[in-house]
Short mmCIF file of N, CA and C in Angstrom, two decimals:
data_model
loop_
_atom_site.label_atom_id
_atom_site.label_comp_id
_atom_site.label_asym_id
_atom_site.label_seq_id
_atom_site.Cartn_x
_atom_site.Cartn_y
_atom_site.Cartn_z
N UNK A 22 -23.28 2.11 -13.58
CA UNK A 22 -22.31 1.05 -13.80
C UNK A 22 -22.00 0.40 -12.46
N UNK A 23 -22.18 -0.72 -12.33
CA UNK A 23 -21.87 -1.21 -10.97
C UNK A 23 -20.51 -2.07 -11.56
N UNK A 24 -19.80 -2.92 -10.08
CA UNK A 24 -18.45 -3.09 -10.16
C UNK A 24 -18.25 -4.10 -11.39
N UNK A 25 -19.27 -5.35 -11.40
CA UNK A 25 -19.20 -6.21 -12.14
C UNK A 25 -18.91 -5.98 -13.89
N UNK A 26 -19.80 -4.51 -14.23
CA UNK A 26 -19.43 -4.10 -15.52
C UNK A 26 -18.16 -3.34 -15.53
N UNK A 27 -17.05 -3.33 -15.03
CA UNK A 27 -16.15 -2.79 -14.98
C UNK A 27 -15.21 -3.25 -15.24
N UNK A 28 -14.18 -2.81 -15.81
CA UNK A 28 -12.77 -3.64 -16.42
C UNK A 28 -11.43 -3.50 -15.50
N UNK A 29 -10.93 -4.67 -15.29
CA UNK A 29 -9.66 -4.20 -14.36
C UNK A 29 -9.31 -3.08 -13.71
N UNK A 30 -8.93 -2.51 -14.56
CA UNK A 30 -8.08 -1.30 -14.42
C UNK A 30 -9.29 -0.07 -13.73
N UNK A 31 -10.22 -0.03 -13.74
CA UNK A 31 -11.05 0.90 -14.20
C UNK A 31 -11.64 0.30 -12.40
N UNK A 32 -11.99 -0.97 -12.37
CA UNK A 32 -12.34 -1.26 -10.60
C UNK A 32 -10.76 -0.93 -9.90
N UNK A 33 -9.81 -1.20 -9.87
CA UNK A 33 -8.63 -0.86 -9.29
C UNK A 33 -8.85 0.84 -8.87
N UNK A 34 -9.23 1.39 -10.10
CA UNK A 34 -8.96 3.14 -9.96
C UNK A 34 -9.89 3.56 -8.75
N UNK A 35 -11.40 2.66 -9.35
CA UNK A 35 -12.61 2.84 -8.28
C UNK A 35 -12.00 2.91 -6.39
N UNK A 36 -11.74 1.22 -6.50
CA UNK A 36 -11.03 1.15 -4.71
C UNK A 36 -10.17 2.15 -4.39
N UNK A 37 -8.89 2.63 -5.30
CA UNK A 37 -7.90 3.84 -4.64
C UNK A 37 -9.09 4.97 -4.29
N UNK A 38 -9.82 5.27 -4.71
CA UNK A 38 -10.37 6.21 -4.71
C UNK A 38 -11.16 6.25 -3.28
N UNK A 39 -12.12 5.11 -3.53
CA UNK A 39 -13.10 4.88 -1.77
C UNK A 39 -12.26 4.68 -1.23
N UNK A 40 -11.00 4.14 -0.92
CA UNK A 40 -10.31 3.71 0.04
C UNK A 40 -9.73 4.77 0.49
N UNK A 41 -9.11 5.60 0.32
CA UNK A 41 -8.62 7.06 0.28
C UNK A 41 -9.08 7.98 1.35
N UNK A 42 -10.63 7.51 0.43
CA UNK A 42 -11.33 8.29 1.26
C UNK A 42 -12.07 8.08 2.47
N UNK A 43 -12.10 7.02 3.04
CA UNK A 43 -11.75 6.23 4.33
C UNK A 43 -10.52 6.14 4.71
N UNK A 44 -9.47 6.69 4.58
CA UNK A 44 -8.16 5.94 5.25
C UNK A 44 -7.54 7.56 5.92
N UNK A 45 -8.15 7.19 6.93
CA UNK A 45 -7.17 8.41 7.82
C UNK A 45 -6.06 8.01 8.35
N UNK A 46 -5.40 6.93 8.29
CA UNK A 46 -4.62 7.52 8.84
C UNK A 46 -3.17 7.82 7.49
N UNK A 47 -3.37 7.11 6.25
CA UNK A 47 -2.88 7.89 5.17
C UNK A 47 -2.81 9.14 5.08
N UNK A 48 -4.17 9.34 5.35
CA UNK A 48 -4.43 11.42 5.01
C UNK A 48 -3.72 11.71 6.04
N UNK A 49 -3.59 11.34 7.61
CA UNK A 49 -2.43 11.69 8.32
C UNK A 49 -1.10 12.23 8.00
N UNK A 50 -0.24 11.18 7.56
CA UNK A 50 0.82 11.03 7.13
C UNK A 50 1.17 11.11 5.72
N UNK A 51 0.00 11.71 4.89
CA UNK A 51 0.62 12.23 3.70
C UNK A 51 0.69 11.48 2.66
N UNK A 52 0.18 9.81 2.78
CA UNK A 52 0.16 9.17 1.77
C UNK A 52 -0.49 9.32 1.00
N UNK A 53 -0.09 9.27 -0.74
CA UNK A 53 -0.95 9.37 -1.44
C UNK A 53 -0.44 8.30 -2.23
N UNK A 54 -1.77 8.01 -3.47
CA UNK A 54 -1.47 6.67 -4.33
C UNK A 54 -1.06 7.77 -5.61
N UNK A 55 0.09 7.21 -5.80
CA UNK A 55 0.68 7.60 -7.50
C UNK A 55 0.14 6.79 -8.63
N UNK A 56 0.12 5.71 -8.17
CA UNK A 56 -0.51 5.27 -9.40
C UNK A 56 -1.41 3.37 -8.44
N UNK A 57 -1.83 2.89 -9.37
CA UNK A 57 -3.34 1.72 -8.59
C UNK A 57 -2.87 0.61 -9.54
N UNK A 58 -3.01 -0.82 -9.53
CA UNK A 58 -3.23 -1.52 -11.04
C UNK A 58 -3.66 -3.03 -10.39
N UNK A 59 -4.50 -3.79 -11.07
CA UNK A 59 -4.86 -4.89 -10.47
C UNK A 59 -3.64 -5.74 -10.04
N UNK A 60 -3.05 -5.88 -8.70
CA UNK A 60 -2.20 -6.59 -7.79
C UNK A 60 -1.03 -5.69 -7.36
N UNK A 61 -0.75 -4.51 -8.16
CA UNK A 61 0.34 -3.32 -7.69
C UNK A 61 -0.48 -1.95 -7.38
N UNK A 62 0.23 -1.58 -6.60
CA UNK A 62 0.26 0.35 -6.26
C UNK A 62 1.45 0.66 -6.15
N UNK A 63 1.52 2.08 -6.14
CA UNK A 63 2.83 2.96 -5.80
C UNK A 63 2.14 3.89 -4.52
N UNK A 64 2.39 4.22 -3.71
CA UNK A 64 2.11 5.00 -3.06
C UNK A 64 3.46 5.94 -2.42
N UNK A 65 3.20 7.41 -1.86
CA UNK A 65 4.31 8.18 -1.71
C UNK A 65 4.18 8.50 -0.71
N UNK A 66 5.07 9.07 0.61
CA UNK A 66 5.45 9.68 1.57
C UNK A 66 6.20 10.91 1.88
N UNK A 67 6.04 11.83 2.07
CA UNK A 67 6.91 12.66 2.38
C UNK A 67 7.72 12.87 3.67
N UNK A 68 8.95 12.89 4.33
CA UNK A 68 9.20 12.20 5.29
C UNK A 68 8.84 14.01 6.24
N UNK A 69 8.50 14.15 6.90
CA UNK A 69 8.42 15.17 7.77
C UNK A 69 9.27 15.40 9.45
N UNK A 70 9.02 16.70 9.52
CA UNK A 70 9.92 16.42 11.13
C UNK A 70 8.93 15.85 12.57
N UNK A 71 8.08 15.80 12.09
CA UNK A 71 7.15 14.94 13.00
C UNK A 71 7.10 13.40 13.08
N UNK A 72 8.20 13.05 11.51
CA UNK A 72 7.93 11.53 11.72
C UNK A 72 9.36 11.20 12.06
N UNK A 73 10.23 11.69 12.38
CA UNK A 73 11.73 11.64 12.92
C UNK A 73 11.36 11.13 14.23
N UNK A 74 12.51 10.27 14.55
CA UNK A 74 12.54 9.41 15.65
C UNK A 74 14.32 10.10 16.58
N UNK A 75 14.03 9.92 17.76
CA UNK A 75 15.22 10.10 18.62
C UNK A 75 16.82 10.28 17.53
N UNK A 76 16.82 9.38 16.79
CA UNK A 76 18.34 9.70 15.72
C UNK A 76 17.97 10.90 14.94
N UNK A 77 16.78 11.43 14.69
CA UNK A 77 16.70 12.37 13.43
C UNK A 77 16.70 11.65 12.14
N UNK A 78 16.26 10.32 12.54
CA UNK A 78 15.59 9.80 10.72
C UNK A 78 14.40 9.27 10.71
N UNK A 79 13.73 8.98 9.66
CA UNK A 79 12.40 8.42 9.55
C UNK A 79 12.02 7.51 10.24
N UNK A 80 11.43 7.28 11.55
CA UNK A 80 10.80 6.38 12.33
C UNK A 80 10.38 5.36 11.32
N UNK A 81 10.87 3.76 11.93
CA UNK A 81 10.71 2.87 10.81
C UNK A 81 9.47 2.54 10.96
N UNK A 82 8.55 2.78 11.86
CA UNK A 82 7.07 1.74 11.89
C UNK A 82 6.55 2.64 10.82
N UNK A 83 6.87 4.70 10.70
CA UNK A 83 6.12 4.98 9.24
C UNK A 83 6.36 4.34 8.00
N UNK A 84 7.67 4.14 8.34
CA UNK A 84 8.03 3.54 6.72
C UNK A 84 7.77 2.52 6.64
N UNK A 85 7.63 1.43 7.30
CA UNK A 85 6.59 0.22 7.39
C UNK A 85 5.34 0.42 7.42
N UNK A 86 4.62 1.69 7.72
CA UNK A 86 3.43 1.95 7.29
C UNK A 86 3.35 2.26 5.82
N UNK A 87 4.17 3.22 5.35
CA UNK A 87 3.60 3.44 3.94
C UNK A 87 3.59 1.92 3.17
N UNK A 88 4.74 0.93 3.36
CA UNK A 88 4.93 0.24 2.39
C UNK A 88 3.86 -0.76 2.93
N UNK A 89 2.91 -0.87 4.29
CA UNK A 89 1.51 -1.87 4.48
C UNK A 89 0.65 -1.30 3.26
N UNK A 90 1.00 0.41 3.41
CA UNK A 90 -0.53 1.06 2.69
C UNK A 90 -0.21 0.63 1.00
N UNK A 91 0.98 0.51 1.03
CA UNK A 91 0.85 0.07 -0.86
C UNK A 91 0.65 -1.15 -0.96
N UNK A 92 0.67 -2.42 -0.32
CA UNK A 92 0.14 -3.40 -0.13
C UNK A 92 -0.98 -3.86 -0.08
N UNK A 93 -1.35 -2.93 0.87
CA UNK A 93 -3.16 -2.75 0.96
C UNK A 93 -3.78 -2.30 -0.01
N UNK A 94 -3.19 -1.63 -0.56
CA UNK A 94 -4.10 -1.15 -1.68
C UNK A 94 -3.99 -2.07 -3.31
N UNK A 95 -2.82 -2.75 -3.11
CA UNK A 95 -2.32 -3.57 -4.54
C UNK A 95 -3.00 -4.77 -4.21
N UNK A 96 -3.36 -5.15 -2.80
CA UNK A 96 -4.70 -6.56 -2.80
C UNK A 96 -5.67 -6.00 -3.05
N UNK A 97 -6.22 -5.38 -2.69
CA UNK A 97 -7.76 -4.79 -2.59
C UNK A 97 -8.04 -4.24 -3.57
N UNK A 98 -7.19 -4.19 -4.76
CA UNK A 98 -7.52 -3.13 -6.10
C UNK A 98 -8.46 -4.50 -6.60
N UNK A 99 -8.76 -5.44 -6.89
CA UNK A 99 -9.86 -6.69 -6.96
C UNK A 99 -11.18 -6.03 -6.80
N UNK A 100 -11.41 -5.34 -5.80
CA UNK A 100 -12.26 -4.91 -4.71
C UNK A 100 -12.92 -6.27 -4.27
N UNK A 101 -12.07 -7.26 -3.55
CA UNK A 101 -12.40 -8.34 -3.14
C UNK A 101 -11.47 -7.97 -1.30
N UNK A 102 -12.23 -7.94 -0.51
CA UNK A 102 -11.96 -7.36 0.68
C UNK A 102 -10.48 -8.50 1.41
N UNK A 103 -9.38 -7.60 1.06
CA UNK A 103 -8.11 -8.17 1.59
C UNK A 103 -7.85 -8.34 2.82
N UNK A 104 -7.03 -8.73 3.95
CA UNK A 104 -6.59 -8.36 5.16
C UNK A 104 -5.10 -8.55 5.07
N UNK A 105 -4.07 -8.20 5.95
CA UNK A 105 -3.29 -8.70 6.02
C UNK A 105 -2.67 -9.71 6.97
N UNK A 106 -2.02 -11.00 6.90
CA UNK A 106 -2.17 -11.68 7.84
C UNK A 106 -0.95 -12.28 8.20
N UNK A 107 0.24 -11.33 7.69
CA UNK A 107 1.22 -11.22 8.49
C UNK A 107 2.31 -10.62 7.17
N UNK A 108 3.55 -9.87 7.93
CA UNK A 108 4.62 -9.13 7.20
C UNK A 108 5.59 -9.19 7.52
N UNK A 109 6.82 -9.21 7.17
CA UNK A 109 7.99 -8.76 7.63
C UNK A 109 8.87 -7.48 6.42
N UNK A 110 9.69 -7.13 7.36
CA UNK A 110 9.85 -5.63 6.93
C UNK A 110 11.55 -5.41 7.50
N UNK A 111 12.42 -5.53 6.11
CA UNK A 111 14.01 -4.84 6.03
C UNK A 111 14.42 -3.88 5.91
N UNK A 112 14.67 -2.72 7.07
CA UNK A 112 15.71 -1.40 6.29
C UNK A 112 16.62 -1.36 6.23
N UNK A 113 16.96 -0.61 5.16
CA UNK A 113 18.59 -0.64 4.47
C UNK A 113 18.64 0.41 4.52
N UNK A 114 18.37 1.38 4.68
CA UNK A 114 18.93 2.83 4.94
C UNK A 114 17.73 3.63 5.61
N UNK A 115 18.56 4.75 5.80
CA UNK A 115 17.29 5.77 6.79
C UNK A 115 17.18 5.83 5.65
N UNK A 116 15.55 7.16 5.99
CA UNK A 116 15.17 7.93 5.81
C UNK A 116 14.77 9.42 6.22
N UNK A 117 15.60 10.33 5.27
CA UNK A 117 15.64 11.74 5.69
C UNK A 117 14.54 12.52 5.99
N UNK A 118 14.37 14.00 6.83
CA UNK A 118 13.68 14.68 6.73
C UNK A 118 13.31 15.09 5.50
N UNK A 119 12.54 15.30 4.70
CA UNK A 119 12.28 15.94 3.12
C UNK A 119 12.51 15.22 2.05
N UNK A 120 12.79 14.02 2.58
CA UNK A 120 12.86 12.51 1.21
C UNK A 120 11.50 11.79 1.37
N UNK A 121 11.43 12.11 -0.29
CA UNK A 121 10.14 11.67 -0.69
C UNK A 121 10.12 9.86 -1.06
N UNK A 122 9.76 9.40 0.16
CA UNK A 122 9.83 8.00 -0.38
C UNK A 122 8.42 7.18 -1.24
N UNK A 123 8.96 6.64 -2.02
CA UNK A 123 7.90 5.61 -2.59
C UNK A 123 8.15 4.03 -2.78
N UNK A 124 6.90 3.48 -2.36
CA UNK A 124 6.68 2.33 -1.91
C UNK A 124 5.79 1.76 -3.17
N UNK A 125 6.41 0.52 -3.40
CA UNK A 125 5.89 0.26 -4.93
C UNK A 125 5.55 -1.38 -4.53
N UNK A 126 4.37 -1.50 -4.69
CA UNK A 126 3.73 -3.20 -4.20
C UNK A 126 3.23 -4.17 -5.55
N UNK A 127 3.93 -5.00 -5.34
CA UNK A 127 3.64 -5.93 -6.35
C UNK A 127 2.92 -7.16 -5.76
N UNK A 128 2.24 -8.22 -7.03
CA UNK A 128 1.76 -9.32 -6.38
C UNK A 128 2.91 -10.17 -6.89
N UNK A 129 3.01 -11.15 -6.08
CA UNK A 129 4.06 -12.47 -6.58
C UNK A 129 3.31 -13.46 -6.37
N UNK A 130 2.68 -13.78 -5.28
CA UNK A 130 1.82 -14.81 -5.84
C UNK A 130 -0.10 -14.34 -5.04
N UNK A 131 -0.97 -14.96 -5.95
CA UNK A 131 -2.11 -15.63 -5.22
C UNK A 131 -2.78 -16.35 -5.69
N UNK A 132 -3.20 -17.14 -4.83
CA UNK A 132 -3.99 -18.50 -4.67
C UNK A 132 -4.71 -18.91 -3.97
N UNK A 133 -6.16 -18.67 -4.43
CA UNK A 133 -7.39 -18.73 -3.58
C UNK A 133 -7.53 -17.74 -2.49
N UNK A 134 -7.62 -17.92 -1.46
CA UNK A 134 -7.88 -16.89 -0.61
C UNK A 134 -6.23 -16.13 0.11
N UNK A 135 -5.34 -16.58 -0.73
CA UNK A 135 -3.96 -16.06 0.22
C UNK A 135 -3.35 -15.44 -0.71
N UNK A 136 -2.22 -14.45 -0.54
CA UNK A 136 -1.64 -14.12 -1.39
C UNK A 136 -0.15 -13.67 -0.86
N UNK A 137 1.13 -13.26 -1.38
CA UNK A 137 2.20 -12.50 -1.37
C UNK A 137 2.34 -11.66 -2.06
N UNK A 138 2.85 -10.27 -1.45
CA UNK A 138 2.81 -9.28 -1.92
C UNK A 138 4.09 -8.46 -1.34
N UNK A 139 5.13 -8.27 -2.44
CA UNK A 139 6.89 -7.39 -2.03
C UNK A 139 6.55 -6.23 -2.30
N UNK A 140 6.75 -5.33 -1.36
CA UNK A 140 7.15 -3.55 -1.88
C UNK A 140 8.43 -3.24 -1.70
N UNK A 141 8.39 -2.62 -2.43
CA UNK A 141 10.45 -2.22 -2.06
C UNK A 141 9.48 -0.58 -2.21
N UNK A 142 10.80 -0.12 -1.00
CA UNK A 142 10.47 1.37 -0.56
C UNK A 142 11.84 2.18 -1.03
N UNK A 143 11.76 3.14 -1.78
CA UNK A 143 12.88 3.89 -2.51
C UNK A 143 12.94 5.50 -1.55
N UNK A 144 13.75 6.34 -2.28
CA UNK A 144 13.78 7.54 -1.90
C UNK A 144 13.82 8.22 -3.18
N UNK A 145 13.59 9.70 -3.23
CA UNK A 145 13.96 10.28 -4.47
C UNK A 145 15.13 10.44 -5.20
N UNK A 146 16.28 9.37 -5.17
CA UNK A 146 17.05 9.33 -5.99
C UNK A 146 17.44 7.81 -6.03
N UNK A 147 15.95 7.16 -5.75
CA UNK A 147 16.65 5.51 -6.18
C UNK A 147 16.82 4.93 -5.15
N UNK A 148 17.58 5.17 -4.37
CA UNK A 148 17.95 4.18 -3.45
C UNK A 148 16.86 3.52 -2.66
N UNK A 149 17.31 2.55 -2.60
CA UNK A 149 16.63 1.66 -1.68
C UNK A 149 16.48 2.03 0.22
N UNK A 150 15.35 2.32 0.75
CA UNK A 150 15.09 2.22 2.46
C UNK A 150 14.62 1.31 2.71
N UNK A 151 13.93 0.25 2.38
CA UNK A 151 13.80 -0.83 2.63
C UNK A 151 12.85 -1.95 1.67
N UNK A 152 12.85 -2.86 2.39
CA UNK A 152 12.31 -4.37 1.78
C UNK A 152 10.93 -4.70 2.65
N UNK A 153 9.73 -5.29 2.11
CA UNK A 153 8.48 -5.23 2.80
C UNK A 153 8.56 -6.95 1.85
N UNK A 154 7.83 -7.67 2.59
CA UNK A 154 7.17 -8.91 2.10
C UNK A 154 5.62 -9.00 3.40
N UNK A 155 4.44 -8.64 2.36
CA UNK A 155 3.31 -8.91 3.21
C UNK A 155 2.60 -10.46 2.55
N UNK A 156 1.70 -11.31 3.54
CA UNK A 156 1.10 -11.99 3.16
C UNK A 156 -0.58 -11.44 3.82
N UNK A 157 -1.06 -11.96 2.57
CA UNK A 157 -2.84 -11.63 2.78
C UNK A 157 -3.93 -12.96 2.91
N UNK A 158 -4.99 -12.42 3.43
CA UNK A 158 -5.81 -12.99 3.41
C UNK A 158 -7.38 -12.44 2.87
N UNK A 159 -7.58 -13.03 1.91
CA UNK A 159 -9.28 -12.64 1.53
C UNK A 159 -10.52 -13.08 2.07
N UNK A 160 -11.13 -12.24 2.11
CA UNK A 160 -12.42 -12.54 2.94
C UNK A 160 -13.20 -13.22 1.57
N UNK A 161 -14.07 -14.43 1.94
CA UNK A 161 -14.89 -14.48 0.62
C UNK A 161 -16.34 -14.24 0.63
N UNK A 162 -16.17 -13.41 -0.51
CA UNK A 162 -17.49 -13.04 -1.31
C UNK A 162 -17.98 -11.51 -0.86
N UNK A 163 -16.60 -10.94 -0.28
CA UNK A 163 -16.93 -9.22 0.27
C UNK A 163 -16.29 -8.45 -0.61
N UNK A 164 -16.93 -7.40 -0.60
CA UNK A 164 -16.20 -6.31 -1.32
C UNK A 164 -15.27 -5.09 -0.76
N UNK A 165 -14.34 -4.83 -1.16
CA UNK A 165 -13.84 -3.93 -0.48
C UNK A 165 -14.19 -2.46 0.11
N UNK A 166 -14.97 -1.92 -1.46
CA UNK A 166 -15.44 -0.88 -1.13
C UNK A 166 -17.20 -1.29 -1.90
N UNK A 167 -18.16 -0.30 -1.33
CA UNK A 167 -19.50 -0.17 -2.97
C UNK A 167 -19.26 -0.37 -4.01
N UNK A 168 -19.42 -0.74 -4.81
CA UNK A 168 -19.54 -0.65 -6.45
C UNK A 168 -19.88 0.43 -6.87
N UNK A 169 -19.81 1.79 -7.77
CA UNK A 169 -19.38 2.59 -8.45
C UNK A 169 -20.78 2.56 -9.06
N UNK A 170 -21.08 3.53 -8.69
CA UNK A 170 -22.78 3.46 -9.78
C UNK A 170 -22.67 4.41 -10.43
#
């Protein structure tokens, strides 16, 4: 089965998967994808004492990392090779040692080769740590990952 015979959902699952497995520095830090869907991901964090910053809370560039990596992965679920080509990024609250945050990426818009894409980053009881707005750029006519044979 290559990518072209494949249905949405089913190429989305494909990219979390190769991508994954190229992405060190996710496997670093513990990210994993909860769930994939053509223009959204969820991806999760666990906050550790290695990612604590001088106050004793979650260093914000991780938590601006997880919520790039659910971004990255909610363009690229296409398997049409995304980049990102610029972000900005709101926290509203720390994040603790042992709070499991998740970063949930949606598309809001795309059009032709550009796109917007919001994650809002939660903790395990809801609350909000912050606000992500990424914009993308597509490469044309690349794929993100092989096609799935």
């Amino acid at each position: 089965m290559n990518g072209h015979d494949m249905n949405p959902q089913a190429t989305a699952d494909h990219v979390a998967v190769a991508m994954m497995r190229e992405d060190r520095a996710c496997q670093a830090l513990g990210i994993a994808v909860a769930s994939i869907a053509p223009g959204r991901a969820v991806m999760t964090m666990t906050v550790r004492p290695d990612m604590l910053n001088g106050f004793g809370i979650c260093h914000g560039g991780l938590i601006a990392t997880l919520a790039d990596s659910a971004f990255a992965y909610a363009c690229n679920a296409y398997n049409e090779l995304t980049v990102a080509s610029g972000l900005s990024v709101d926290f509203l609250a720390p994040g603790r040692e042992g709070d499991l945050l998740t970063a949930a990426a949606e598309e809001v818009s795309l059009a032709g080769r550009t796109g917007v894409y919001d994650v809002t980053v939660t903790n395990q009881r809801g609350e909000r740590i912050a606000v992500f707005r990424g914009r993308s750029h597509r490469m044309k006519g690349r794929p993100t990952v092989p096609p799935a044979v």
